[in-house]
mmCIF file of C-alpha atoms in Angstrom:
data_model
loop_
_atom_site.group_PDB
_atom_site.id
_atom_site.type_symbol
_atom_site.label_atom_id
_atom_site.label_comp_id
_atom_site.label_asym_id
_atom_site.label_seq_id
_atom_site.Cartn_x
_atom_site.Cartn_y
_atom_site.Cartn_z
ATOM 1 C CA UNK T 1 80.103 173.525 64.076
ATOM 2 C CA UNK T 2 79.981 176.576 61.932
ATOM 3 C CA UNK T 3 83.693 176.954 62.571
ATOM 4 C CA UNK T 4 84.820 173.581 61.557
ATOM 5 C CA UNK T 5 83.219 174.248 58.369
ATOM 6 C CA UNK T 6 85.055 176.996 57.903
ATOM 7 C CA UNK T 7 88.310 175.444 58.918
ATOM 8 C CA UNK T 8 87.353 172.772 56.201
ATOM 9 C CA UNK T 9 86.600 175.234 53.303
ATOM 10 C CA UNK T 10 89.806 176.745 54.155
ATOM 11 C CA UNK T 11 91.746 174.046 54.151
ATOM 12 C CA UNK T 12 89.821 172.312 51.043
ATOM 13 C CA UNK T 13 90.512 175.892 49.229
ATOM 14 C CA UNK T 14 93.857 176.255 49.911
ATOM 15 C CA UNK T 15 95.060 172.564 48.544
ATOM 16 C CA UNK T 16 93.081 174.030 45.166
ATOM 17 C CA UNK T 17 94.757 176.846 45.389
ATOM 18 C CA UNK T 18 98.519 175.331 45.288
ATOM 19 C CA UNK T 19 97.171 172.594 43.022
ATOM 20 C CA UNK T 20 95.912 174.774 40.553
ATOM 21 C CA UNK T 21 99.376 177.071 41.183
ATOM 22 C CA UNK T 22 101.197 173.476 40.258
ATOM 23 C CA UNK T 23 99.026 172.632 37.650
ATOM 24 C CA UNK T 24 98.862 175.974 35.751
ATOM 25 C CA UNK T 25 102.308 177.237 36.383
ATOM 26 C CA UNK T 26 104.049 173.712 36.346
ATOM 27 C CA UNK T 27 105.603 174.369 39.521
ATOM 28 C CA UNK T 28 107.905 172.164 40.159
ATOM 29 C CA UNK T 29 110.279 173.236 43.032
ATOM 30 C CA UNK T 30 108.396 175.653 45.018
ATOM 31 C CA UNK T 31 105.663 173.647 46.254
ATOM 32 C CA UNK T 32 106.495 170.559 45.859
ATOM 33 C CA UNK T 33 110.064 169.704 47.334
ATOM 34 C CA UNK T 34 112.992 170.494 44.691
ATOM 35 C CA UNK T 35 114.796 167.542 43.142
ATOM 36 C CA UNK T 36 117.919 168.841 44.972
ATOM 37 C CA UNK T 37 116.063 169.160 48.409
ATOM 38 C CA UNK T 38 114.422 164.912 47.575
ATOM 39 C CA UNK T 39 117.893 163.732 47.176
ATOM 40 C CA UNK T 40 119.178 165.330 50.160
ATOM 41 C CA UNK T 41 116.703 163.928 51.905
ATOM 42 C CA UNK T 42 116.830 160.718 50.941
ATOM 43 C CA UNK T 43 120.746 160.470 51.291
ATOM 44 C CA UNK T 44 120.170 162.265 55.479
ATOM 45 C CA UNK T 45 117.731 159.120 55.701
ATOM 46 C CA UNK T 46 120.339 156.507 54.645
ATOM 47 C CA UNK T 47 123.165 158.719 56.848
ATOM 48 C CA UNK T 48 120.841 158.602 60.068
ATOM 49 C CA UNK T 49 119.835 154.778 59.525
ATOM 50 C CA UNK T 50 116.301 155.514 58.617
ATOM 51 C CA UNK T 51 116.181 153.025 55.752
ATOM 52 C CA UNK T 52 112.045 151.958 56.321
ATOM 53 C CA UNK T 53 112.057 156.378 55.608
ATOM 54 C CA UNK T 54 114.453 156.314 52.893
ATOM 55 C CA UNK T 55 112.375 153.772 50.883
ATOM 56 C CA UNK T 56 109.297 155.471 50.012
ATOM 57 C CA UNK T 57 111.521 158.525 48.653
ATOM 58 C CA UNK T 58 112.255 155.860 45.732
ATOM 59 C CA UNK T 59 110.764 155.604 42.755
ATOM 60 C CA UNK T 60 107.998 153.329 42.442
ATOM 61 C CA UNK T 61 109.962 150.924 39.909
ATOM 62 C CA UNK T 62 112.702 151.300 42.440
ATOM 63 C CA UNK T 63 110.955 150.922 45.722
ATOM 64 C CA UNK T 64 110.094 147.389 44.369
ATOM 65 C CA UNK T 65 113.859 146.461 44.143
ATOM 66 C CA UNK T 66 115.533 147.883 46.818
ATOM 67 C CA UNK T 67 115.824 146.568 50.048
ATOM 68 C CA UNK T 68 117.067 148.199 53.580
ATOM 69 C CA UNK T 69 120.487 145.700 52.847
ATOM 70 C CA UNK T 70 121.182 147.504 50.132
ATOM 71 C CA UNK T 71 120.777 150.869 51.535
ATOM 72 C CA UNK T 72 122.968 149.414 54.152
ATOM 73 C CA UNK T 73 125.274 148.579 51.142
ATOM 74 C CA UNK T 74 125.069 151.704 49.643
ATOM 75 C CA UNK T 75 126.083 153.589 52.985
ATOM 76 C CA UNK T 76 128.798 151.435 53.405
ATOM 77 C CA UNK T 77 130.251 152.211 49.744
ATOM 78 C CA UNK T 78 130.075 155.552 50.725
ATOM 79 C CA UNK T 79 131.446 155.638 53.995
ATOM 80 C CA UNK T 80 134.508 153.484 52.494
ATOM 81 C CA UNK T 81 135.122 156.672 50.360
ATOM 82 C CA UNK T 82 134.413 159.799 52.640
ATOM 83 C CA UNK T 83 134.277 158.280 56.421
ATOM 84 C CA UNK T 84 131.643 158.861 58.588
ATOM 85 C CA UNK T 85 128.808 160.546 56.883
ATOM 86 C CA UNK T 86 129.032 164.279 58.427
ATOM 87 C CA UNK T 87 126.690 166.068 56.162
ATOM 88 C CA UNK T 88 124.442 165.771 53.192
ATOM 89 C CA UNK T 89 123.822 168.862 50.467
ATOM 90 C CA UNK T 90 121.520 168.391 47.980
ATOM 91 C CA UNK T 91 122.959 170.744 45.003
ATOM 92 C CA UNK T 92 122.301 172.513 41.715
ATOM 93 C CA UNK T 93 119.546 169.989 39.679
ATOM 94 C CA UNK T 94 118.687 170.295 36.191
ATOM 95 C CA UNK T 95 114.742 169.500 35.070
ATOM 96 C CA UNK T 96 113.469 167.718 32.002
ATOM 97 C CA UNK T 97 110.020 167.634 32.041
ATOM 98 C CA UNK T 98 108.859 164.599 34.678
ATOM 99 C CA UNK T 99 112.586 164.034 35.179
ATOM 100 C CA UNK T 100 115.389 165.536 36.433
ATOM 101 C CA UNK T 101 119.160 165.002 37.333
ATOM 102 C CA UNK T 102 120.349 166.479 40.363
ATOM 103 C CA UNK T 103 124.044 165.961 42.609
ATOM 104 C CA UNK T 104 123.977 165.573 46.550
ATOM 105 C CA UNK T 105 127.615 166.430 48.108
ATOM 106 C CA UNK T 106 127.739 164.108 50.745
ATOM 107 C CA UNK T 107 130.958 165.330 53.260
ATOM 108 C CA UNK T 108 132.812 162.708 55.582
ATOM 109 C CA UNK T 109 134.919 162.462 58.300
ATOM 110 C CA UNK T 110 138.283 161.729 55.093
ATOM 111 C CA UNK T 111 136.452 163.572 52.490
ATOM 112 C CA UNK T 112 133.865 164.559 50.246
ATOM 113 C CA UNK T 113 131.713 162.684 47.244
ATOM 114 C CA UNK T 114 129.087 164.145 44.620
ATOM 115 C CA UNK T 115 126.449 161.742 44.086
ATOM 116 C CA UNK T 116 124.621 162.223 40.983
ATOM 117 C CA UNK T 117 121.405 161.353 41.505
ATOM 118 C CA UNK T 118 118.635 160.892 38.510
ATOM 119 C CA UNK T 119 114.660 161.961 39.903
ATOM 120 C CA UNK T 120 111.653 160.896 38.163
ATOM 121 C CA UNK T 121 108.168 162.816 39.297
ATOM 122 C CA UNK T 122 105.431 160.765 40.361
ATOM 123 C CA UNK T 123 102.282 162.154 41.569
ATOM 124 C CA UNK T 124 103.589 165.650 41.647
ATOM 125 C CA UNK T 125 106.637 164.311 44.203
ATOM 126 C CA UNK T 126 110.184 164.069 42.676
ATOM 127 C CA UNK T 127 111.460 160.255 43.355
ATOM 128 C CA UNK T 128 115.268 159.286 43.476
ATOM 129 C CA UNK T 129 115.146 156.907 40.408
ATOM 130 C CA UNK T 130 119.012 156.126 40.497
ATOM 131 C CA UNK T 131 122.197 156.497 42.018
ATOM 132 C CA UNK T 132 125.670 156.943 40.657
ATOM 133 C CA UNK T 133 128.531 157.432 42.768
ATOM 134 C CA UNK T 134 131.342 159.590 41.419
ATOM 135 C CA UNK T 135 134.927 160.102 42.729
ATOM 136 C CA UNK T 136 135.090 163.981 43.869
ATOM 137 C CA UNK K 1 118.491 176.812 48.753
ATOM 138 C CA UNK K 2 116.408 179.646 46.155
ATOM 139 C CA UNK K 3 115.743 182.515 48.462
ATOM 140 C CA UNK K 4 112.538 183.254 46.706
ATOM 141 C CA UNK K 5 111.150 180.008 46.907
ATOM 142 C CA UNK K 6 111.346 179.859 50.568
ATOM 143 C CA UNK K 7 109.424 183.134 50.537
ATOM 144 C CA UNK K 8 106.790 182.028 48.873
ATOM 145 C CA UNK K 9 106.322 178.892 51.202
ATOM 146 C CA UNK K 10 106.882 181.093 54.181
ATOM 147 C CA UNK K 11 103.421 183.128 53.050
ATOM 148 C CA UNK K 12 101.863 180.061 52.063
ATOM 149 C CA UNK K 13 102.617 179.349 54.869
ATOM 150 C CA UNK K 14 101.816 181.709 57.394
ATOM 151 C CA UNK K 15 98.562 182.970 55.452
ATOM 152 C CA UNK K 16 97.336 179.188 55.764
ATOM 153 C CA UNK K 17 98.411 179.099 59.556
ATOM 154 C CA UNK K 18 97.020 182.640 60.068
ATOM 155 C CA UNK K 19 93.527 182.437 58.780
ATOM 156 C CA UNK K 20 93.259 179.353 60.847
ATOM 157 C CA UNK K 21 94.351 180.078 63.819
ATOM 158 C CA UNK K 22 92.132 183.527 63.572
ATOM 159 C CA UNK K 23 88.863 181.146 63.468
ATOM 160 C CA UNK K 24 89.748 178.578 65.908
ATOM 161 C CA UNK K 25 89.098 181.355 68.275
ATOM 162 C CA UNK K 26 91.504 183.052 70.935
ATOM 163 C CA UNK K 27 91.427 180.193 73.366
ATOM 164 C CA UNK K 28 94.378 178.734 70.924
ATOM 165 C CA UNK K 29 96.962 181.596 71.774
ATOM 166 C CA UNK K 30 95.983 182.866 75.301
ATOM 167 C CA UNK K 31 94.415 180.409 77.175
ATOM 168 C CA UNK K 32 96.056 177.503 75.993
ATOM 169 C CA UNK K 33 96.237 174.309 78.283
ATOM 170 C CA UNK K 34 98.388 171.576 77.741
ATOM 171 C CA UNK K 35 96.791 170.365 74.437
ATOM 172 C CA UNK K 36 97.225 174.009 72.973
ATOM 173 C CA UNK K 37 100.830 173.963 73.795
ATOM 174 C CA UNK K 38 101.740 170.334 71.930
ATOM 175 C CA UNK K 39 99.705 171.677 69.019
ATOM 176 C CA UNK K 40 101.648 174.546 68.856
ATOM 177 C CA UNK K 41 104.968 172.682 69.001
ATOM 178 C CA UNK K 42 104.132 170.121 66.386
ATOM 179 C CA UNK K 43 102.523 173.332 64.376
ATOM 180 C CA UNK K 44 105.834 174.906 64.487
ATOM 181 C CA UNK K 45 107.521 171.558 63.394
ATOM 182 C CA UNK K 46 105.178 171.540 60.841
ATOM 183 C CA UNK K 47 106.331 174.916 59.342
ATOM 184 C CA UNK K 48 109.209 174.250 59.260
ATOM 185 C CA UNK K 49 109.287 171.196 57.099
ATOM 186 C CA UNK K 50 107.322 173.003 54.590
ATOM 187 C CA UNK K 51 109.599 176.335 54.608
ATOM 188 C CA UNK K 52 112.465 174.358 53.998
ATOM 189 C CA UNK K 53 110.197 171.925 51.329
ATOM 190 C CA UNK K 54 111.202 168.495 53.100
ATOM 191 C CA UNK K 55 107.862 167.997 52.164
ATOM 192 C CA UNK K 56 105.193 169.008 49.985
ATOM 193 C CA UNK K 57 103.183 171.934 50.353
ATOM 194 C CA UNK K 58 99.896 169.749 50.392
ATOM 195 C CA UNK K 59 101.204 167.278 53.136
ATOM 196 C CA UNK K 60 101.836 170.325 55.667
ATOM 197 C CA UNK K 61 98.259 171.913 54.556
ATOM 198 C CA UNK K 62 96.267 168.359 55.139
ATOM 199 C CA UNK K 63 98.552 168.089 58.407
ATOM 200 C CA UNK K 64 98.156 171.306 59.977
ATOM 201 C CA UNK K 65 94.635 171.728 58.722
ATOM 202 C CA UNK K 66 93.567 168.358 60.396
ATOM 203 C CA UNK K 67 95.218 169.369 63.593
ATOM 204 C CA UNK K 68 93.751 172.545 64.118
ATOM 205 C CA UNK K 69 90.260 170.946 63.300
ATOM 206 C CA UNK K 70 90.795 168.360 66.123
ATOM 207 C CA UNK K 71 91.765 171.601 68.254
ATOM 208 C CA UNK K 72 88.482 173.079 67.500
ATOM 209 C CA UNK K 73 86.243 170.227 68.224
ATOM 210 C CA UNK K 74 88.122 169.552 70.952
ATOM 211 C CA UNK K 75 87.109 173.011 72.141
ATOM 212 C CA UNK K 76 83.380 172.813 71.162
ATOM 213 C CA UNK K 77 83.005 169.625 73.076
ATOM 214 C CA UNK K 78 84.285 171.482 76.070
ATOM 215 C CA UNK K 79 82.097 174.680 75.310
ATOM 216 C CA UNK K 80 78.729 172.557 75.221
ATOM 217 C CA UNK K 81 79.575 170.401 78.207
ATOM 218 C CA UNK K 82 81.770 170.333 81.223
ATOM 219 C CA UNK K 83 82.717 166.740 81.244
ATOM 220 C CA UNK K 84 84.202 166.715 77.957
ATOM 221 C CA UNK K 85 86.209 169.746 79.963
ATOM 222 C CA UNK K 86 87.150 167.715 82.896
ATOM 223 C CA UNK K 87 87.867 164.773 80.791
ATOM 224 C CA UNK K 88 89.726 167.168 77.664
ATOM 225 C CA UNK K 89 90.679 169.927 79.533
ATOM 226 C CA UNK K 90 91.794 168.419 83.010
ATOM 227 C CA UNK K 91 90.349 169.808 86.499
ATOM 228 C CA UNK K 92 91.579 172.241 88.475
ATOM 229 C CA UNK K 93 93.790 171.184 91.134
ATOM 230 C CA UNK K 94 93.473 172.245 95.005
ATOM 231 C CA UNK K 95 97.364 172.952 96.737
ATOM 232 C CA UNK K 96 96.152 174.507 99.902
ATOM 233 C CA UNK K 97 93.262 174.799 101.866
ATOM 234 C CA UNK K 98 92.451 176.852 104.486
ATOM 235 C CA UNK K 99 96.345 177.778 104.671
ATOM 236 C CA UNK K 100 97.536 173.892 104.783
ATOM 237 C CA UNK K 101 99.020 172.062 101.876
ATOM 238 C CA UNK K 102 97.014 169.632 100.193
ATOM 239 C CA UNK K 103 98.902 166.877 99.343
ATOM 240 C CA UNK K 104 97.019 164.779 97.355
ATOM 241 C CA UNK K 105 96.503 167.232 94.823
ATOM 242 C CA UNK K 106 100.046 168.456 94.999
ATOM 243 C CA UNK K 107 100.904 164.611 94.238
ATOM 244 C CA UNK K 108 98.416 164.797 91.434
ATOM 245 C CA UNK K 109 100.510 167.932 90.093
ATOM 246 C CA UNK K 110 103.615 166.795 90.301
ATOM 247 C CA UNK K 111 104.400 169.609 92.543
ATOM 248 C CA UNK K 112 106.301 170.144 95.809
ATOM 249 C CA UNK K 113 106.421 172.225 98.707
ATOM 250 C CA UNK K 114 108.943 174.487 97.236
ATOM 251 C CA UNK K 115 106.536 174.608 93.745
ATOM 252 C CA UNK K 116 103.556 175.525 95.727
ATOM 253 C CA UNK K 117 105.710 178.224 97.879
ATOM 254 C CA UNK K 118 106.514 180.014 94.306
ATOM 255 C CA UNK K 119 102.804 179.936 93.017
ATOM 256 C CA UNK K 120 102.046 181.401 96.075
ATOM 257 C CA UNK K 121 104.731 183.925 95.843
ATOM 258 C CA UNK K 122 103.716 184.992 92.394
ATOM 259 C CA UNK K 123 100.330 185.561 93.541
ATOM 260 C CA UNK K 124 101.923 187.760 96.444
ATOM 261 C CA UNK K 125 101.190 185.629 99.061
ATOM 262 C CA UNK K 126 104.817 185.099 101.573
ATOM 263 C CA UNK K 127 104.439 181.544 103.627
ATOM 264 C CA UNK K 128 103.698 183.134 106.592
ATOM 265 C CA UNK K 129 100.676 184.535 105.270
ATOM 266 C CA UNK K 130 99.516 181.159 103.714
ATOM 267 C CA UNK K 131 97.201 181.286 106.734
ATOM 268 C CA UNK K 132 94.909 184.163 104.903
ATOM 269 C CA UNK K 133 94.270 182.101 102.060
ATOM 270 C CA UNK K 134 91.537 180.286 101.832
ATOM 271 C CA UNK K 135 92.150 177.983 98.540
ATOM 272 C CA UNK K 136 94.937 178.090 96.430
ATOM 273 C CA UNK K 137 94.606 175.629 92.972
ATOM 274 C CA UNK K 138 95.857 175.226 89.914
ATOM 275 C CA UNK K 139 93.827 175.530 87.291
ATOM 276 C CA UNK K 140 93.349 173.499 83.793
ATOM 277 C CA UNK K 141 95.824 176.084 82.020
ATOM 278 C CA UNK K 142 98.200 175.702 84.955
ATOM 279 C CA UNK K 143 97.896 179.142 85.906
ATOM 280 C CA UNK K 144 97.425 179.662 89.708
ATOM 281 C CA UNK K 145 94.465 181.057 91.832
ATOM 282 C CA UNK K 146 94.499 182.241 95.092
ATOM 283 C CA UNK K 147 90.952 182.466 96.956
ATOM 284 C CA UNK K 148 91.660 184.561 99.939
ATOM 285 C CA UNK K 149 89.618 184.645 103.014
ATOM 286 C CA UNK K 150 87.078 187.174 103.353
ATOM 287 C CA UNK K 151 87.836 189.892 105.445
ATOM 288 C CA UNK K 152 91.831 189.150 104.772
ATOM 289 C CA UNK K 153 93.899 191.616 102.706
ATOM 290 C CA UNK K 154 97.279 193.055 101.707
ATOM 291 C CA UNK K 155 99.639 194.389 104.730
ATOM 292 C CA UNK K 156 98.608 198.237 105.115
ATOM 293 C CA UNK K 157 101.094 200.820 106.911
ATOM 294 C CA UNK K 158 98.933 201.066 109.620
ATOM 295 C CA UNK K 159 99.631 197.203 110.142
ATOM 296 C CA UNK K 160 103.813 197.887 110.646
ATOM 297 C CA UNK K 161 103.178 200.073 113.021
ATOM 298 C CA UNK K 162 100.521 197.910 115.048
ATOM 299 C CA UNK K 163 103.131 195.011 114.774
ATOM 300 C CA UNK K 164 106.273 197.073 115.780
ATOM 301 C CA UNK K 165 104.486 198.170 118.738
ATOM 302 C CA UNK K 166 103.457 194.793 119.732
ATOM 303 C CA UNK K 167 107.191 193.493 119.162
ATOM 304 C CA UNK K 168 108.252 196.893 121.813
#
């Protein structure tokens, strides 16, 4: 018993620890997920057909509107530009306070396109809160 | 990626994982069964989405954290009574008795002639001497034990000589 105890106080202490590290340091790439590093992710969800997974990396304002059709949408405007989706780079990412703009380079089987991508934070996550395509 | 960041979530990291592992108790790294072994795998998993931040810091703590708990009351059920073992833990499993395959348990195992002939092996036993052995199992951490029969042991010198006079 004693040593689930201790498991919990370490656990318990440790998830003050990085909060307080967030909190008092605004951290706000090295423990939480980097804007860069939430788009990427979101855009390998959309490549690999994970739309249910992709959703909840929205925005809540966006995760409202947005559908798995038009995630379906969205890959296929891509894909008509680059091909088959081959890989997915989140890249450099500027931060503004609670929001931040970042560009994923997504490479296809034709070609490659940056997507900029605008984040907004939301309980200390970065959320994909739009998406622009632009012609690389 | 920032070089430096992943350092810093690598000794988050491992610190966290560390200190845990330390109090769970030794059973976790050397004695593991097949629990142990899925724990460490999804562990590892684990890691590795927070090195390379796929998801927050906090998610991997709560997630690993949690685990490891379940490991340890998982043990402590199995420390204070031997049916949460049998039940947790799995029994051990007799191959051969007396020197003759057992096959019910070898169907429980999974295991074959050929699987039991290697266990054996490893535990210096050659088929021809299967007849020394008085249980052979396989035991909740799938390690093998060999029970020999009293009175039975290794091949001596004097033995080779006994048996090349005999085959004169």
């Amino acid at each position: 018993m004693r040593k689930i105890v201790l498991a919990l106080l370490i656990i318990v202490s440790s998830l003050l620890i990085c909060g307080a590290f967030v909190i008092l340091f605004k951290d706000r790439t090295i423990l939480v997920p980097p804007p860069e590093q939430a788009s990427e992710s979101f855009f390998k969800q959309v490549q690999m057909k994970r739309y249910s997974r992709a959703i909840p990396l929205l925005s809540s304002e966006l995760e409202r509107k947005v559908t798995p059709e038009l995630l379906i949408q969205l890959k296929r405007e891509v894909e008509a530009r680059v091909g088959t989706i081959e890989k997915v780079q989140g890249k450099e990412s500027i931060i503004n306070g609670n929001s931040a703009t970042s560009v994923a380079e997504v490479q296809g089987t034709e070609g490659s396109i940056n997507i900029s991508v605008t984040l907004v934070r939301e309980q200390g996550v970065w959320k994909v809160d739009s998406v622009m395509l632009n012609v690389h | 990626m920032d070089p430096g960041r992943i350092l810093i979530r690598c000794l988050v990291s491992f610190v966290f994982l560390f200190t845990l592992v330390r109090i769970s108790g030794k059973s976790t790294v050397s004695q593991g069964n097949a629990f142990d072994f899925v724990l460490s795998l999804i562990l590892g998993d684990l890691v590795d989405d927070a090195i390379f931040a796929e998801v927050p810091i906090s998610n991997f703590l709560m997630a690993a954290g949690t685990l490891v708990i379940m490991e340890i009351t998982v043990s402590l059920l199995v420390h204070r009574n031997d049916r949460w073992m049998w039940l947790l833990e799995g029994k051990p499993e007799i191959l051969l008795r007396e020197g003759n395959l057992n096959p019910e348990g070898m169907k429980r195992e999974s295991l074959n002639e050929l699987d039991v002939n290697c266990l054996m092996r490893l535990g210096g036993i050659e088929k021809e001497k299967w007849i020394q052995v008085r249980l052979a199992t396989i035991e909740a951490d799938g390690e093998g034990a060999i029970l020999k029969k009293s009175g039975s042991k290794s091949a001596q010198k004097k033995d080779r000589k006994w048996l090349d006079q005999k085959n004169a």
